[in-house]
Backbone as numpy.savetxt, mean C-alpha at the origin, in Angstrom:
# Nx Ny Nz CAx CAy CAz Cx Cy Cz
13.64 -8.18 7.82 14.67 -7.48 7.06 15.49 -8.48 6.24
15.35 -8.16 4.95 16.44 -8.96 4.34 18.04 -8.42 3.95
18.74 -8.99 4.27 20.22 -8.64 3.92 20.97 -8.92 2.72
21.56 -7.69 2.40 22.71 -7.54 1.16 24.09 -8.22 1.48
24.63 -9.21 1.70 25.59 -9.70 2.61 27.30 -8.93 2.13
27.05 -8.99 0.85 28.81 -7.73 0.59 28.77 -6.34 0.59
27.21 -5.92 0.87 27.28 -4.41 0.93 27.03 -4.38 2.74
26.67 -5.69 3.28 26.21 -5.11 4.55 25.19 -4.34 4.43
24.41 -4.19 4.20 22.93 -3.13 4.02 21.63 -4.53 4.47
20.87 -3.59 4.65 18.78 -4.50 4.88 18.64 -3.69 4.22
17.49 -4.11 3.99 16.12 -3.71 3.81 14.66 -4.07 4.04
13.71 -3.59 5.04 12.87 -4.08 5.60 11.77 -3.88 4.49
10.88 -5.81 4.79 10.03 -5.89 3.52 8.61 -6.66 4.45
7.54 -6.31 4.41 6.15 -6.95 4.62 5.91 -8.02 3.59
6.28 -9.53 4.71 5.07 -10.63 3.80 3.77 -10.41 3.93
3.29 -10.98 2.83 1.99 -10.68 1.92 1.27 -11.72 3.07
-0.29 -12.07 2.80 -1.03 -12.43 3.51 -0.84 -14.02 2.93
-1.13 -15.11 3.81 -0.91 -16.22 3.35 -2.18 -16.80 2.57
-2.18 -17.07 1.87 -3.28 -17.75 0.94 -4.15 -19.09 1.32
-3.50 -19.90 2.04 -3.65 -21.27 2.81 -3.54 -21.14 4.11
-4.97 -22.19 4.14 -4.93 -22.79 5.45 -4.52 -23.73 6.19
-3.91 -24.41 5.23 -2.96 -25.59 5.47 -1.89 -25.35 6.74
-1.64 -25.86 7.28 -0.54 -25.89 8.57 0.53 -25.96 7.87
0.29 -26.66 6.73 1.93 -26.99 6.13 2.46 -25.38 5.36
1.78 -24.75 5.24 2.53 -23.07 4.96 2.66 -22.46 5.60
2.48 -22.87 7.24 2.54 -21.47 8.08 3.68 -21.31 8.23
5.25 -22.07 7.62 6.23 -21.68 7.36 6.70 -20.95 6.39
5.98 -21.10 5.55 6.44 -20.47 3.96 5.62 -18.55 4.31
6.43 -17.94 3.88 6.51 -16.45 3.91 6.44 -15.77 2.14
5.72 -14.96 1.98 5.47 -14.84 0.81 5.58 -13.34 0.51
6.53 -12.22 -0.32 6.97 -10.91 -0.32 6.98 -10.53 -1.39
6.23 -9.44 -1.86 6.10 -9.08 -3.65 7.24 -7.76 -3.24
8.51 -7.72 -4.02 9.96 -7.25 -3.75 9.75 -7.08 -5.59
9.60 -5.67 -5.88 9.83 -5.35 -7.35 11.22 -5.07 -7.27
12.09 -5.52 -9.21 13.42 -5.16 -8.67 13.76 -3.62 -9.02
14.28 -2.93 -8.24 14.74 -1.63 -8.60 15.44 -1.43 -9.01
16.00 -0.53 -10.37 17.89 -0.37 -10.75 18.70 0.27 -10.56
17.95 0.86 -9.21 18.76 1.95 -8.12 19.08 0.81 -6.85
18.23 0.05 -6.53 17.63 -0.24 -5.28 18.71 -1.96 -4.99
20.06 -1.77 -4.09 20.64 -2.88 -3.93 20.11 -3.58 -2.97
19.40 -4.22 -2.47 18.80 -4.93 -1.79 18.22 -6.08 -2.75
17.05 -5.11 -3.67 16.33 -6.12 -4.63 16.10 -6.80 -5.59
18.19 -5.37 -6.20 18.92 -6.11 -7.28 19.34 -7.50 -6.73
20.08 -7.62 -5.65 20.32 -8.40 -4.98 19.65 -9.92 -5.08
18.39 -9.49 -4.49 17.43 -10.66 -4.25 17.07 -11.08 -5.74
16.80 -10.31 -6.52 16.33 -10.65 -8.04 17.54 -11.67 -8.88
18.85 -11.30 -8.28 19.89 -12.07 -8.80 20.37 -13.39 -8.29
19.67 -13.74 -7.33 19.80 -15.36 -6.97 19.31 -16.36 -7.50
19.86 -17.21 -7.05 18.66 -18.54 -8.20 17.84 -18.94 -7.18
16.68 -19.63 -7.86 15.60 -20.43 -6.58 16.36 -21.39 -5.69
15.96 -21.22 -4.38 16.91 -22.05 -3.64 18.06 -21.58 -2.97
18.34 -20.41 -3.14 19.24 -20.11 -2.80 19.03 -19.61 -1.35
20.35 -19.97 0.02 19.62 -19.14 1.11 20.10 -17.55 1.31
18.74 -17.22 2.57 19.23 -15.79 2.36 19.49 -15.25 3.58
19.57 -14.42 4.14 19.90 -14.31 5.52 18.49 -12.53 5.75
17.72 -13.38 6.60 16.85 -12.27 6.66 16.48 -12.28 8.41
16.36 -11.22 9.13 16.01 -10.97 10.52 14.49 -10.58 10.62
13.70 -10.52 11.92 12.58 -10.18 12.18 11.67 -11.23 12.54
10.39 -11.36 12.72 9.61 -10.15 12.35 9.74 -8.55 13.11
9.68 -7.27 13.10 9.48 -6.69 13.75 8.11 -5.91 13.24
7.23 -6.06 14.63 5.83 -4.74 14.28 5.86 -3.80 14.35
5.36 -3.09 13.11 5.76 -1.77 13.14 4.42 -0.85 13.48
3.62 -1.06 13.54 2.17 -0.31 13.47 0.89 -1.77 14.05
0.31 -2.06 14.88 -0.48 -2.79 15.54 -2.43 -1.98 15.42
-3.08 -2.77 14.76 -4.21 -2.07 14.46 -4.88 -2.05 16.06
-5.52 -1.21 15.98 -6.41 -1.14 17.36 -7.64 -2.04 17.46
-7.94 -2.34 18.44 -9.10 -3.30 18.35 -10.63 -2.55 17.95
-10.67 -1.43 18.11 -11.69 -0.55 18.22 -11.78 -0.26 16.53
-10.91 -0.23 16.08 -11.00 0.21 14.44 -12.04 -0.08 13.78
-12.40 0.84 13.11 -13.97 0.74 12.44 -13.40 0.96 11.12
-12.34 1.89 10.57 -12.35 2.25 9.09 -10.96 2.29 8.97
-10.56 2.09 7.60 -8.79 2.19 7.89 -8.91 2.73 6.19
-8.11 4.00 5.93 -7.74 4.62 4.39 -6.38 3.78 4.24
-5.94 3.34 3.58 -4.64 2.98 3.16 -4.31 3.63 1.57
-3.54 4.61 2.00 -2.64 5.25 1.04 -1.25 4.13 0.41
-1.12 4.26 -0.57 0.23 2.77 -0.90 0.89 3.03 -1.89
2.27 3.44 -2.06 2.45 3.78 -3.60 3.88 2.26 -3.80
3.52 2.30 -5.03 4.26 0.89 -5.57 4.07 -0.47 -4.88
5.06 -0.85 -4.31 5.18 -1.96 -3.28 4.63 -1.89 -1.92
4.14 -0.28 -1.27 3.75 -0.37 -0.03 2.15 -1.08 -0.06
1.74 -1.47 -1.16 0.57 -1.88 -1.22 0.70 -3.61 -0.40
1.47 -4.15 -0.21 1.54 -4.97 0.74 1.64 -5.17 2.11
1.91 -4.17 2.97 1.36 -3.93 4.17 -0.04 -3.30 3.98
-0.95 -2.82 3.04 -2.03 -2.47 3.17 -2.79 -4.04 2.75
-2.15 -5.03 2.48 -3.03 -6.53 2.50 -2.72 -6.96 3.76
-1.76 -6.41 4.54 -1.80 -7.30 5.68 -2.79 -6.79 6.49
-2.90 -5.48 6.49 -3.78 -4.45 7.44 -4.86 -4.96 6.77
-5.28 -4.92 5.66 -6.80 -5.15 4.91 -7.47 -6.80 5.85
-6.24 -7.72 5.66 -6.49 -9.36 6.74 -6.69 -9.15 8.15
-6.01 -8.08 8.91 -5.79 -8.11 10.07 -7.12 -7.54 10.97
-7.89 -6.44 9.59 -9.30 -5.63 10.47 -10.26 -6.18 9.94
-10.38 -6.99 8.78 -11.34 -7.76 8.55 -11.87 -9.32 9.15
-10.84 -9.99 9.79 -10.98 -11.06 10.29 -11.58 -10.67 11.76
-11.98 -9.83 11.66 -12.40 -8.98 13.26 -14.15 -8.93 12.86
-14.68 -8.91 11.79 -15.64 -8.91 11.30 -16.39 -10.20 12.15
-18.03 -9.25 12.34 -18.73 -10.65 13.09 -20.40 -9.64 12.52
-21.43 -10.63 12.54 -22.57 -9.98 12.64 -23.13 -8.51 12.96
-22.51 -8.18 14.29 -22.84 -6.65 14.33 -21.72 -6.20 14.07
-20.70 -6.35 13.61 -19.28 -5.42 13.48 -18.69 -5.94 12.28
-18.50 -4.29 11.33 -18.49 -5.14 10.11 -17.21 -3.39 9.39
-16.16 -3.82 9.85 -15.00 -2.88 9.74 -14.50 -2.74 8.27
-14.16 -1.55 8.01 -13.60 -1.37 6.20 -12.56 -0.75 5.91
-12.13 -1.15 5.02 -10.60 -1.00 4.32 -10.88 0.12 2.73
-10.46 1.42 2.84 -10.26 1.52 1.28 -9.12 1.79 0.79
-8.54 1.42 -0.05 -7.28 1.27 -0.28 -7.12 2.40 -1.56
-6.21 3.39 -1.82 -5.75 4.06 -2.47 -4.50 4.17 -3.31
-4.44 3.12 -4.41 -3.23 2.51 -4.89 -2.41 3.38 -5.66
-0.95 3.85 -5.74 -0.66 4.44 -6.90 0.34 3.86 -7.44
1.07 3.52 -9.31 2.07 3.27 -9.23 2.30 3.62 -10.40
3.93 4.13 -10.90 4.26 4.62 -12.20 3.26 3.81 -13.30
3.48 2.76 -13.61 2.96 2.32 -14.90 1.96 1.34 -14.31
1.27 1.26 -15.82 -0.20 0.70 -15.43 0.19 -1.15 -15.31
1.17 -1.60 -15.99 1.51 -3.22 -15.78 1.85 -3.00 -14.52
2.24 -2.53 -13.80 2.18 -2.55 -12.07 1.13 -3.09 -11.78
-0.05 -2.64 -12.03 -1.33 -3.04 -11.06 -2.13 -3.24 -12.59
-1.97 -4.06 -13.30 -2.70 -4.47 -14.38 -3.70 -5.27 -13.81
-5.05 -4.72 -14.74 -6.40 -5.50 -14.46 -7.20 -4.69 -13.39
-6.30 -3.81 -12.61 -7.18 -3.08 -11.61 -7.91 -1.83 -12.13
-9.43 -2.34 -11.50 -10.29 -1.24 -12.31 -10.94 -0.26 -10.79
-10.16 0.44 -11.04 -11.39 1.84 -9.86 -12.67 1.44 -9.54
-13.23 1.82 -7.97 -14.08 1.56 -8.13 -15.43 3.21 -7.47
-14.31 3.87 -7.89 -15.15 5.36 -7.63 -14.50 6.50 -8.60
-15.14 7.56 -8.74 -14.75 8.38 -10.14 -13.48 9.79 -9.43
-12.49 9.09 -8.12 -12.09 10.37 -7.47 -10.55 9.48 -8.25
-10.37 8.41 -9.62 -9.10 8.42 -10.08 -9.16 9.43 -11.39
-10.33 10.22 -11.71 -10.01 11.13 -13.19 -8.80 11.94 -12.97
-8.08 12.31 -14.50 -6.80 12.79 -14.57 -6.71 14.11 -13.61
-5.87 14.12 -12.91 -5.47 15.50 -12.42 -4.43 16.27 -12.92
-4.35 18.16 -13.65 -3.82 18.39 -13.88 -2.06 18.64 -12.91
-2.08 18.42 -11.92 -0.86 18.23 -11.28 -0.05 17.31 -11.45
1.45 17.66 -11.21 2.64 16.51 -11.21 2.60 15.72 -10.06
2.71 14.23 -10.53 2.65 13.73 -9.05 4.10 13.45 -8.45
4.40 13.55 -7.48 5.41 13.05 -6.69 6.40 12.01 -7.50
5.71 10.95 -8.73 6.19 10.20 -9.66 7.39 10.72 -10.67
6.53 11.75 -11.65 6.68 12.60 -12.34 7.97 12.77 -12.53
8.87 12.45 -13.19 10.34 12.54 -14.01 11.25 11.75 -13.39
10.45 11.18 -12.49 11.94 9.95 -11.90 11.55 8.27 -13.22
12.71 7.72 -13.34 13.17 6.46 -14.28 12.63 7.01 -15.77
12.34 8.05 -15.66 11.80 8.44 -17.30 12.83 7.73 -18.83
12.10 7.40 -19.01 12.51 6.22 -20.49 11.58 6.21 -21.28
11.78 6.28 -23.06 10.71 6.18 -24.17 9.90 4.63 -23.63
11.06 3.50 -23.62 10.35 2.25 -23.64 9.29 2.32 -22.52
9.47 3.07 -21.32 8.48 2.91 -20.30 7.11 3.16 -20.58
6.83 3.83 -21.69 5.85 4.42 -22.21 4.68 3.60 -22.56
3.38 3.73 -22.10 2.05 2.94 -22.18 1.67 4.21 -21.97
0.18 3.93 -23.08 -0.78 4.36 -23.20 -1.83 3.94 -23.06
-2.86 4.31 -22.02 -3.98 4.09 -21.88 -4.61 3.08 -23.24
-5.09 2.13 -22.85 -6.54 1.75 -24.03 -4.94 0.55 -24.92
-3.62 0.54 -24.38 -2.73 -0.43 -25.41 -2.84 -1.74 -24.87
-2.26 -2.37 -25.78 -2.39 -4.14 -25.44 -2.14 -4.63 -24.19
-1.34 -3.17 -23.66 -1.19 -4.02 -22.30 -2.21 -4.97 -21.37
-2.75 -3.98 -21.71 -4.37 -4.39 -20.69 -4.64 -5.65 -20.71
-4.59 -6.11 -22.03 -5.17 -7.21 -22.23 -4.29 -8.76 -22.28
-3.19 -8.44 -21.32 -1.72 -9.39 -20.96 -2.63 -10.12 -19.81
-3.71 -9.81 -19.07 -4.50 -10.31 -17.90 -3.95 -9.79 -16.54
-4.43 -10.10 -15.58 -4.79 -9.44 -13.85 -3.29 -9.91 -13.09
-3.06 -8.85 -12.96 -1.40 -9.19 -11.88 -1.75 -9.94 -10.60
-0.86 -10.33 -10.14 -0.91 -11.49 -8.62 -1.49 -10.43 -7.54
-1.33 -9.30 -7.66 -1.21 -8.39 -6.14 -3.08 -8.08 -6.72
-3.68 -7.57 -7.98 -4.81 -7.40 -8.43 -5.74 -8.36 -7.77
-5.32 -9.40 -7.84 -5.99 -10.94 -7.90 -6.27 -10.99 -6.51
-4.95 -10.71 -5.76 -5.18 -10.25 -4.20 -6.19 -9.88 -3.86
-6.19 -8.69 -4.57 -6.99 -7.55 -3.62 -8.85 -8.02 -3.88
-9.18 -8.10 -5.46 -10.22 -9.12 -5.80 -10.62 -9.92 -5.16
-9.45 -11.23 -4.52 -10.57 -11.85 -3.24 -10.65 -11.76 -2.38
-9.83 -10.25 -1.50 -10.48 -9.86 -0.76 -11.77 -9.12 -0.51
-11.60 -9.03 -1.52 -12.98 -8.29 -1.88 -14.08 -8.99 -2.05
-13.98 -9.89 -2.50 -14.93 -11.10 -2.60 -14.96 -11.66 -1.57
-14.31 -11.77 -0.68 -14.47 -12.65 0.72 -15.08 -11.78 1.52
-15.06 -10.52 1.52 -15.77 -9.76 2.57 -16.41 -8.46 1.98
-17.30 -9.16 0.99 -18.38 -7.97 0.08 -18.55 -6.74 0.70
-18.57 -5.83 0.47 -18.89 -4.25 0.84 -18.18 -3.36 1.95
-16.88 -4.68 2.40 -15.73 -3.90 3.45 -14.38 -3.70 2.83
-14.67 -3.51 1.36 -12.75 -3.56 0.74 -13.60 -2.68 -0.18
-12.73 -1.69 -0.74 -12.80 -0.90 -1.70 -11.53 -0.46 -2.42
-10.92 -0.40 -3.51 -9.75 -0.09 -4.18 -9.93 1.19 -5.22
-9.00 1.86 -5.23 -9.11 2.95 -6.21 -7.60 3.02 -6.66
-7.43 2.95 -8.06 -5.73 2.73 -8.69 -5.64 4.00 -9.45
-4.37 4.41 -9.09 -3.42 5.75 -9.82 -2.84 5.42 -10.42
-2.67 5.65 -11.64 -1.27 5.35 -12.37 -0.96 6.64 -13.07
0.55 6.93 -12.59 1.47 8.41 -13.28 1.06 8.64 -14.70
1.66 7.46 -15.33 2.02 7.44 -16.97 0.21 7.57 -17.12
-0.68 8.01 -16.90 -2.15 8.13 -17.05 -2.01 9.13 -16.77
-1.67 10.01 -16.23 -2.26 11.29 -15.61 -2.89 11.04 -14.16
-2.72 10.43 -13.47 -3.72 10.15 -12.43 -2.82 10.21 -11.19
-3.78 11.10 -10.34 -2.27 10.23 -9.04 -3.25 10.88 -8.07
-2.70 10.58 -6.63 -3.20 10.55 -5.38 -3.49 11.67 -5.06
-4.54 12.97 -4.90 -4.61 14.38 -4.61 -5.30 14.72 -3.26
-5.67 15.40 -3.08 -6.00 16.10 -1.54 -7.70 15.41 -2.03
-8.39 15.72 -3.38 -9.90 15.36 -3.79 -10.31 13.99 -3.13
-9.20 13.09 -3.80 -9.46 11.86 -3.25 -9.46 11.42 -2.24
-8.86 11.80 -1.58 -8.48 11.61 -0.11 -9.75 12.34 0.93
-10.24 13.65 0.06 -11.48 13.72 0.85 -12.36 13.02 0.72
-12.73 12.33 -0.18 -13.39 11.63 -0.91 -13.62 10.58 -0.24
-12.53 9.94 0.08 -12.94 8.69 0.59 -12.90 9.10 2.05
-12.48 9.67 2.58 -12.85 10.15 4.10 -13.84 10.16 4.56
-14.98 10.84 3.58 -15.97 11.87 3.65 -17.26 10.57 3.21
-16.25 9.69 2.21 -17.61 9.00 2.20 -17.54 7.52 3.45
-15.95 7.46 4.27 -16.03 6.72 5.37 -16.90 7.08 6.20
-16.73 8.26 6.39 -17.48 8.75 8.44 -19.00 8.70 7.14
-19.70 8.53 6.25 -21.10 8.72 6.21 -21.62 7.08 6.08
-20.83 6.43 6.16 -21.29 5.30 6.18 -20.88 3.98 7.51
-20.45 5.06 8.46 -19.63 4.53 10.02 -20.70 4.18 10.58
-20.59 2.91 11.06 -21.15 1.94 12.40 -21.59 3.14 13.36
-22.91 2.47 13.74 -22.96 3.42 14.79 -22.05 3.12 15.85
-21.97 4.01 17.18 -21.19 3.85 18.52 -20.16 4.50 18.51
-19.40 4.73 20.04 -18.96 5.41 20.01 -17.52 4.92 20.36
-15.94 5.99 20.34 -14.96 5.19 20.92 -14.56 4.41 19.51
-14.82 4.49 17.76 -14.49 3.84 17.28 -13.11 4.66 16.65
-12.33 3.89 15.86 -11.17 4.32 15.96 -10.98 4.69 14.10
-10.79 5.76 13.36 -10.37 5.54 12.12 -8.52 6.22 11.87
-8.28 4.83 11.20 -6.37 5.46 10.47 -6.85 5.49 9.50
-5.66 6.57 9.34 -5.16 6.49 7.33 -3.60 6.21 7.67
-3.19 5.03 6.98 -1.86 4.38 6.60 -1.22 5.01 5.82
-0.30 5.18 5.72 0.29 5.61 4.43 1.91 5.02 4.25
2.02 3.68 3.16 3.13 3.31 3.62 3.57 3.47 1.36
4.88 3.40 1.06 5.10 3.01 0.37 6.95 4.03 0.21
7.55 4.28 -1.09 8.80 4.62 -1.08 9.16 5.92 -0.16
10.05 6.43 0.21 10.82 7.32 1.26 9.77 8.80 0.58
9.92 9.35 -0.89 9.47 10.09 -1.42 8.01 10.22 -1.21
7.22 9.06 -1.62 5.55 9.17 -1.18 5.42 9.19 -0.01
5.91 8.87 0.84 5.79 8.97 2.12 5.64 10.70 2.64
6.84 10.86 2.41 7.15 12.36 2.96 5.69 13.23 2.22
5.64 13.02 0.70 4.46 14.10 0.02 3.30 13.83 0.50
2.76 12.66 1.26 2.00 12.84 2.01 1.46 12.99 3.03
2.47 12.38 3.79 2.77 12.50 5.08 3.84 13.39 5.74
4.78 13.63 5.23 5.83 14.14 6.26 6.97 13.02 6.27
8.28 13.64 6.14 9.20 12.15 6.57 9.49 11.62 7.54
9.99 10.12 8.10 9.94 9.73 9.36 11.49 10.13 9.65
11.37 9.97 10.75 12.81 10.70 11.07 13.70 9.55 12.06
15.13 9.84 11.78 16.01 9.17 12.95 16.27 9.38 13.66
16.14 8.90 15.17 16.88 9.81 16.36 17.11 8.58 17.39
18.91 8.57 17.89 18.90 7.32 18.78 19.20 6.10 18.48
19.15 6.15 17.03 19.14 4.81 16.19 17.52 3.90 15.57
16.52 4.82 16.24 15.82 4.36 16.03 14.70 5.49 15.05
14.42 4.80 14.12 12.94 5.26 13.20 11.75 5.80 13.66
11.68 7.25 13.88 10.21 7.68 14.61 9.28 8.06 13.43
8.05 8.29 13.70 6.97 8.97 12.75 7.60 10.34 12.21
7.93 11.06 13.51 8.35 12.29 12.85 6.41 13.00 12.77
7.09 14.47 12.42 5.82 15.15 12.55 4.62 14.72 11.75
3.70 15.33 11.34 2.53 14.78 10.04 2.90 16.60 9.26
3.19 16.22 8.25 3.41 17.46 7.44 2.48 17.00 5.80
3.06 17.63 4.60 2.28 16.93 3.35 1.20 17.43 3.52
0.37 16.62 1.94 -1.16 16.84 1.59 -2.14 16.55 2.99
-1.38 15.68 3.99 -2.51 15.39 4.78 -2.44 16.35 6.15
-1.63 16.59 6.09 -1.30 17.85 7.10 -2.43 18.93 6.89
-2.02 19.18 5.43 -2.67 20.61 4.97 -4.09 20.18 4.92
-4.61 18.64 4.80 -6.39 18.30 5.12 -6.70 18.39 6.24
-5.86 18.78 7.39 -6.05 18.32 8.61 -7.49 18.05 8.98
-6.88 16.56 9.03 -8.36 15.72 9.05 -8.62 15.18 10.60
-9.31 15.53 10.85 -9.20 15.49 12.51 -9.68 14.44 13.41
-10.66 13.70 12.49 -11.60 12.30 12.86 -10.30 11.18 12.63
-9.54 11.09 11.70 -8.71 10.40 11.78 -7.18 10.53 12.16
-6.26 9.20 12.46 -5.06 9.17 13.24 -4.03 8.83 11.94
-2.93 8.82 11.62 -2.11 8.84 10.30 -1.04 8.44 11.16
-0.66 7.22 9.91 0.57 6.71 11.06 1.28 6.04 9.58
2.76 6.46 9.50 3.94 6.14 8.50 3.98 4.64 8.16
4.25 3.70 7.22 4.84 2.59 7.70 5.72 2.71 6.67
């Protein structure tokens, strides 16, 4: 959790996966924190200079993969796409000769420089006529990109680049599929069967194996697909499973908030 120190406020944030093997980084902590112009925490953090200290608590685990896990969906909208790299490190390093566990990741985020350079890699991102959960929040002319504009061609964002060598490090167990609002595109009940449907047809044999769907990213995506987590006690529960995935009730798999 990092702290707002004159508002008194946190906000709890997932470091990213470490890049090095070096001993000399297993101190250094690494957090992709977009700044928000609602969001005082990251106005906050965005307004310091390098160097500056900060006062942050934790780690705390919030979700522990099972050892049995064979398939994991990760749903992610904006920034929650960084606990789906830690989860993507955490079931793949489990990988051995006969056990060979997979990640597909389901990215969504307002604009396409969010996740620039990321190219789909199945046809369940075509436009859907529905509003997504996105849909009229920070609306601004300047925000405006269009498919096929120069943006594209600014080159591959840090979190893209991510996900790429994971993908490259463990050929045919990472799969990515990117939403973007300002496209028409966003996360629907299709896709989600989609990749479900094409997990369990391509599952390890045996039995006792375990499949989640994650679903972590802002308070709003959360709830539309999941259900919201709730407070009671002082403490943060799952709360029921309500949302698009409720209404799939998908029964082979376990759905858990982060």
């Amino acid at each position: 959790m990092f702290k707002q120190p004159q508002l008194q406020i946190g906000r709890d944030y997932t470091p990213l996966p470490s890049t090095s093997s070096d001993e000399e980084d297993d101190e250094c902590l690494r957090f992709f924190i977009r700044k928000d112009p609602f969001g005082e925490v990251s106005r906050y953090l965005h307004s310091l200079d390098i160097g500056a200290p900060i006062e942050v608590r934790g780690p705390r685990i919030e979700c522990e993969i099972p050892s049995d896990t064979q398939q994991i969906l990760f749903i992610a909208g904006g920034t929650g796409i960084a606990p789906a790299l830690q989860a993507g490190h955490t079931l793949l390093r489990r990988t051995s000769p006969t056990h060979k566990p997979r990640i597909h990741i389901l990215w969504a985020n307002r604009r396409r420089e969010d996740c620039i350079g990321g190219v789909s890699e199945t046809t369940t991102t075509a436009a859907v006529p529905q509003r997504s959960w996105l849909s009229g929040l920070f609306t601004s002319s300047k925000d405006k990109h269009t498919p096929g504009d120069p943006l594209k061609a600014a080159g591959t964002s840090l979190i893209v680049r991510e996900l790429e060598a994971l993908q490259s490090q463990y050929p045919g167990q990472v799969s990515v599929d990117y939403f973007v609002d300002e496209e028409g595109t966003s996360i629907g009940k299709q896709s989600i069967l989609d990749s479900t449907s094409t997990a369990l047809s391509s599952k390890e044999p045996g039995k006792g194996k375990h499949n989640l769907i994650l679903v972590s990213g802002p308070e709003g995506f959360i709830s539309y697909m999941a259900g919201p987590k709730l407070w009671a006690q002082g403490m943060e529960l799952q709360g029921p499973l309500r949302g698009i995935l409720k209404e799939l009730d998908l029964k082979s798999w376990t759905v858990w908030k982060l």
